[in-house]
Coordinates of C-alpha atoms and ligand atoms in Angstrom, one line a residue:
X1 CA 27.7 -24.5 220.8
X2 CA 30.0 -21.5 219.7
X3 CA 33.3 -22.4 218.1
X4 CA 35.1 -21.0 220.7
X5 CA 34.1 -23.8 222.9
X6 CA 33.7 -26.5 220.4
X7 CA 37.5 -27.9 220.3
X8 CA 38.6 -31.4 221.1
X9 CA 35.3 -33.4 221.3
X10 CA 37.0 -36.2 223.3
X11 CA 34.9 -38.7 225.4
X12 CA 37.6 -38.7 227.8
X13 CA 36.2 -39.9 231.4
X14 CA 38.0 -37.3 233.6
X15 CA 39.1 -33.9 233.0
X16 CA 41.5 -32.7 235.4
X17 CA 41.0 -29.6 237.4
X18 CA 44.1 -27.5 238.4
X19 CA 44.2 -25.7 241.5
X20 CA 44.1 -22.4 239.6
X21 CA 40.9 -23.6 237.7
X22 CA 39.6 -25.0 240.9
X23 CA 39.8 -21.5 242.5
X24 CA 38.3 -19.8 239.4
X25 CA 35.2 -22.0 239.3
X26 CA 34.8 -21.9 243.1
X27 CA 34.8 -18.1 243.1
X28 CA 32.5 -17.8 240.2
X29 CA 30.1 -20.4 242.0
X30 CA 30.4 -18.1 245.0
X31 CA 29.7 -14.8 243.2
X32 CA 26.7 -16.4 241.6
X33 CA 25.1 -18.1 244.4
X34 CA 26.7 -17.5 247.5
X35 CA 27.5 -21.5 247.9
X36 CA 31.1 -21.8 249.1
X37 CA 32.9 -25.0 247.9
X38 CA 35.9 -25.8 250.2
X39 CA 39.3 -27.2 248.4
X40 CA 38.7 -30.5 250.4
X41 CA 35.9 -30.9 247.8
X42 CA 38.0 -30.5 244.6
X43 CA 38.2 -34.2 243.6
X44 CA 34.6 -34.5 243.8
X45 CA 34.1 -31.5 241.8
X46 CA 36.5 -33.2 239.3
X47 CA 34.3 -36.1 239.1
X48 CA 30.8 -34.2 239.0
X49 CA 32.0 -31.7 236.1
X50 CA 33.9 -34.1 234.2
X51 CA 30.7 -35.8 233.0
X52 CA 29.2 -32.2 232.1
X53 CA 32.6 -31.2 230.2
X54 CA 32.2 -34.6 228.2
X55 CA 28.6 -33.8 227.3
X56 CA 29.5 -30.4 226.2
X57 CA 32.3 -31.5 224.2
X58 CA 34.8 -29.3 226.1
X59 CA 38.5 -30.5 227.1
X60 CA 39.2 -28.2 229.9
X61 CA 37.9 -26.2 232.8
X62 CA 39.2 -23.0 231.2
X63 CA 36.7 -23.5 228.3
X64 CA 33.9 -24.6 230.8
X65 CA 34.7 -21.3 232.7
X66 CA 34.5 -19.3 229.7
X67 CA 31.1 -20.7 228.5
X68 CA 29.6 -20.2 232.1
X69 CA 30.1 -16.5 231.8
X70 CA 28.0 -16.2 228.7
X71 CA 25.4 -18.9 228.7
X72 CA 22.7 -18.5 231.2
X73 CA 21.2 -21.9 230.7
X74 CA 24.7 -23.5 231.5
X75 CA 24.8 -21.4 234.9
X76 CA 21.6 -23.3 235.8
X77 CA 23.1 -26.5 235.0
X78 CA 26.1 -25.5 237.2
X79 CA 23.6 -24.6 240.1
X80 CA 22.2 -28.4 239.7
X81 CA 25.7 -29.7 240.0
X82 CA 26.8 -27.7 243.1
X83 CA 23.4 -27.8 245.2
X84 CA 22.3 -30.8 247.1
X85 CA 18.4 -30.9 246.9
X86 CA 17.8 -33.5 249.4
X87 CA 14.6 -33.1 251.0
X88 CA 11.4 -34.9 252.1
X89 CA 7.9 -34.4 253.5
X90 CA 7.7 -34.0 257.3
X91 CA 11.4 -33.7 257.4
X92 CA 12.7 -33.6 260.8
X93 CA 9.3 -34.5 262.6
X94 CA 10.5 -33.5 266.2
X95 CA 11.2 -29.8 264.9
X96 CA 8.1 -29.7 263.1
X97 CA 6.0 -30.9 266.0
X98 CA 7.7 -28.3 268.4
X99 CA 7.2 -25.8 265.6
X100 CA 3.6 -26.6 265.2
X101 CA 3.0 -26.7 269.1
X102 CA 4.8 -23.6 269.9
X103 CA 5.7 -21.1 267.1
X104 CA 2.7 -21.8 264.7
X105 CA 0.5 -21.8 267.5
X106 CA 1.4 -18.6 268.9
X107 CA 1.4 -16.8 265.7
X108 CA -2.1 -18.1 265.0
X109 CA -3.4 -17.1 268.6
X110 CA -2.0 -13.7 268.2
X111 CA -3.3 -13.1 264.9
X112 CA -6.9 -14.3 265.8
X113 CA -6.5 -12.1 268.7
X114 CA -5.7 -9.1 266.8
X115 CA -8.6 -9.8 264.4
X116 CA -6.2 -10.4 261.5
X117 CA -6.6 -14.0 260.2
X118 CA -3.8 -13.8 257.9
X119 CA -0.4 -15.7 257.9
X120 CA 2.7 -15.2 255.6
X121 CA 5.2 -17.5 255.3
X122 CA 8.3 -17.8 253.4
X123 CA 10.3 -21.1 252.5
X124 CA 13.6 -20.2 251.4
X125 CA 15.5 -22.9 249.6
X126 CA 12.4 -25.0 249.1
X127 CA 14.0 -27.6 246.8
X128 CA 11.2 -29.7 245.0
X129 CA 8.4 -28.4 247.2
X130 CA 8.3 -30.9 250.1
X131 CA 8.8 -28.3 252.8
X132 CA 6.4 -25.5 251.9
X133 CA 3.7 -28.4 251.1
X134 CA 4.5 -29.6 254.4
X135 CA 3.8 -26.3 255.8
X136 CA 0.4 -26.1 254.1
X137 CA -0.5 -29.4 255.6
X138 CA 0.4 -28.3 259.2
X139 CA -1.8 -25.3 258.7
X140 CA -4.4 -27.7 257.5
X141 CA -4.0 -29.8 260.6
X142 CA -3.9 -26.7 262.9
X143 CA -6.9 -24.9 261.5
X144 CA -9.2 -27.8 260.2
X145 CA -12.5 -26.1 259.1
X146 CA -11.5 -22.8 260.3
X147 CA -8.8 -22.6 257.4
X148 CA -11.4 -21.4 255.0
X149 CA -11.8 -17.9 256.9
X150 CA -7.9 -17.5 257.0
X151 CA -6.0 -15.6 254.3
X152 CA -2.6 -17.7 254.2
X153 CA 0.0 -17.4 251.6
X154 CA 3.4 -19.6 251.6
X155 CA 6.1 -18.1 249.4
X156 CA 8.5 -20.9 248.3
X157 CA 11.6 -20.2 246.3
X158 CA 14.7 -22.0 245.1
X159 CA 18.0 -21.3 242.9
X160 CA 17.1 -24.3 240.8
X161 CA 14.5 -24.1 238.0
X162 CA 14.0 -27.9 237.5
X163 CA 13.3 -28.1 241.3
X164 CA 10.6 -25.3 241.1
X165 CA 9.4 -26.9 237.8
X166 CA 8.9 -30.4 240.0
X167 CA 7.5 -28.4 243.1
X168 CA 4.7 -26.7 240.8
X169 CA 4.1 -30.2 239.3
X170 CA 3.5 -31.6 242.8
X171 CA 3.7 -35.3 242.0
X172 CA 6.1 -37.3 244.1
X173 CA 7.4 -41.0 244.4
X174 CA 7.6 -43.0 247.6
X175 CA 11.3 -41.5 248.5
X176 CA 9.6 -38.1 249.2
X177 CA 7.6 -39.7 251.9
X178 CA 10.1 -41.5 253.8
X179 CA 9.7 -39.2 256.7
X180 CA 5.7 -39.1 256.5
X181 CA 3.3 -40.7 258.6
X182 CA 0.7 -42.8 256.2
X183 CA -2.3 -41.1 257.6
X184 CA -0.8 -37.8 256.2
X185 CA 0.2 -39.2 252.9
X186 CA -3.5 -40.5 252.3
X187 CA -5.0 -37.5 253.5
X188 CA -3.3 -34.8 251.6
X189 CA -2.4 -36.8 248.4
X190 CA -4.0 -38.7 245.8
X191 CA -2.6 -41.5 243.7
X192 CA -1.4 -40.7 240.2
X193 CA -0.2 -42.8 237.6
X194 CA 3.2 -41.2 238.0
X195 CA 3.2 -41.1 241.7
X196 CA 1.3 -39.2 244.6
X197 CA -0.1 -35.9 243.7
X198 CA -0.6 -33.0 246.2
X199 CA -4.2 -32.3 246.7
X200 CA -5.4 -28.5 245.4
X201 CA -6.5 -27.6 248.9
X202 CA -2.9 -28.0 249.9
X203 CA -1.3 -26.6 246.9
X204 CA -3.5 -23.6 247.0
X205 CA -1.6 -22.0 249.8
X206 CA 1.8 -22.2 248.2
X207 CA 3.5 -19.9 245.3
X208 CA 6.7 -21.1 244.0
X209 CA 9.2 -18.9 242.1
X210 CA 12.8 -19.4 241.1
X211 CA 15.1 -17.1 243.3
X212 CA 18.5 -16.8 244.1
X213 CA 19.2 -15.8 247.8
X214 CA 22.3 -14.0 246.8
X215 CA 20.2 -11.5 245.0
X216 CA 19.3 -9.1 247.6
X217 CA 17.3 -7.0 245.2
X218 CA 14.5 -10.0 244.7
X219 CA 14.8 -10.9 248.3
X220 CA 13.5 -7.3 249.1
X221 CA 10.4 -8.0 246.8
X222 CA 9.1 -11.0 249.0
X223 CA 6.2 -10.0 250.7
X224 CA 6.9 -9.4 254.5
X225 CA 6.6 -12.8 256.4
X226 CA 5.4 -13.9 260.2
X227 CA 7.5 -16.9 259.7
X228 CA 10.7 -17.7 257.3
X229 CA 12.0 -21.3 257.1
X230 CA 15.3 -21.9 255.6
X231 CA 16.3 -25.2 256.6
X232 CA 19.4 -27.0 255.4
X233 CA 20.5 -24.2 253.1
X234 CA 22.9 -21.7 254.7
X235 CA 24.7 -24.8 255.6
X236 CA 26.2 -24.3 252.1
X237 CA 27.2 -20.6 252.4
X238 CA 30.2 -18.9 253.9
X239 CA 30.0 -16.7 257.0
X240 CA 29.6 -13.5 254.8
X241 CA 26.6 -15.0 252.8
X242 CA 25.2 -16.5 255.8
X243 CA 25.2 -12.9 257.6
X244 CA 23.7 -11.2 254.2
X245 CA 20.9 -13.8 253.8
X246 CA 20.0 -13.9 257.5
X247 CA 19.7 -10.1 257.5
X248 CA 17.6 -10.1 254.5
X249 CA 15.2 -12.5 256.6
X250 CA 15.3 -10.2 259.6
X251 CA 14.4 -7.3 257.3
X252 CA 11.7 -9.3 255.9
X253 CA 10.0 -10.6 259.0
X254 CA 7.6 -8.8 260.8
X255 CA 8.1 -7.6 264.5
X256 CA 7.2 -10.9 266.4
X257 CA 7.9 -13.2 263.8
X258 CA 10.4 -16.1 263.7
X259 CA 13.2 -17.7 261.7
X260 CA 13.3 -21.5 261.5
X261 CA 16.8 -23.1 260.6
X262 CA 17.6 -26.7 259.9
X263 CA 18.4 -28.8 263.1
X264 CA 22.1 -28.7 262.4
X265 CA 22.4 -24.9 261.7
X266 CA 22.5 -22.0 264.2
X267 CA 22.9 -18.2 264.2
X268 CA 25.9 -18.4 266.5
X269 CA 28.3 -15.9 265.3
X270 CA 26.1 -15.1 262.3
X271 CA 23.4 -12.6 263.8
X272 CA 22.8 -11.6 267.2
X273 CA 19.6 -9.4 266.0
X274 CA 17.3 -12.5 266.8
X275 CA 16.5 -14.0 270.2
X276 CA 16.7 -17.7 270.2
X277 CA 13.9 -19.2 271.8
X278 CA 14.4 -22.8 273.0
X279 CA 11.7 -25.5 272.7
X280 CA 12.3 -29.2 273.0
X281 CA 13.2 -30.2 269.6
X282 CA 14.1 -26.7 268.0
X283 CA 15.2 -23.4 268.4
X284 CA 13.0 -20.5 266.9
X285 CA 14.8 -17.4 266.3
X286 CA 12.6 -14.4 267.2
X287 CA 12.5 -11.0 265.9
X288 CA 11.3 -9.0 268.8
X289 CA 9.3 -6.1 268.7
Ligands
SAM301 C1 19.2 -29.7 251.0 S1 18.0 -28.5 250.0 C2 17.0 -28.2 251.3 C3 15.4 -28.2 251.0 C4 14.4 -27.9 252.5 N1 14.6 -26.6 252.8 C5 14.6 -29.0 253.5 O1 15.3 -28.6 254.4 O2 14.3 -30.2 253.0 C6 18.9 -27.1 249.8 C7 18.2 -26.3 248.6 O3 18.8 -24.9 249.0 C8 18.9 -24.5 247.5 N2 19.6 -23.4 247.5 C9 21.3 -23.4 247.7 N3 21.6 -22.2 247.3 C10 20.7 -21.3 247.2 C11 20.6 -20.1 246.8 N4 21.8 -19.2 246.6 N5 19.4 -19.4 246.6 C12 18.3 -20.1 246.5 N6 18.4 -21.7 247.0 C13 19.5 -22.1 247.1 C14 19.1 -25.6 246.7 O4 18.8 -25.5 245.3 C15 18.3 -26.8 247.3 O5 17.2 -27.1 246.8

């Protein structure tokens, strides 16, 4: 670490954050990721970041903010501290069943009828990969032997490099299966010394990359999609960032495409461009056209 930051290597347990420092750090995080941290979380912040400051040998948040401005690796560490990566295979089964029986079925039928056996899906905020692999599994279940004649691409992105690395590795412990029927686990995973490894046929459909949803230029480079999944991600953004991200999804989707959000998320007051389509268990947001 450069001398600018190497003062007072104290192993103190908690470094206090002033309101002013909190606001500086909050604004920095918002600027870099679109994640908005409410002042109510200031003390949670203080405890989470104190450990990192101690590891770095920094005695104040002022020094930490200086470091963040010049050190890209530290910025990635910061993202790890502020994001919640909670996920699992087949998360929210009720929604997934409604998606499979309605949205996915409709899109597959439409594509078949148009003689275009191709489907492009974007999983935005994919964490360690459970969501896009689940989508690949749903496609295997829906298409069975017919899958071989389809061109399917699931683009899965996340802000966090360690999450993307885990996703690419594709080996999971029991926790990742807490919402998964056993039959799915044994059909699509093989036992590995480190856990359960996703089968190559499932992995083949998914392409992972690190991407910041706050970076509109990167979002524009994602191939156009028939379906966008962005579940349990926009919940961490403020209204302005939600609007920007949802507009990017709208622009990315092909006419007739659908946006799927998490069960506690809504486009109410965010975007009126999509038409909500209600199914028991989920709302799918349609880009008409
Ligand atoms: C709670 S997880 C949701 C995972 C999965 N979609 C699901 O529902 O199970 C939220 C994910 O969003 C990612 N995320 C947060 N802000 C992001 C941003 N600005 N760009 C890309 N990913 C982001 C986090 O890194 C985290 O992995």
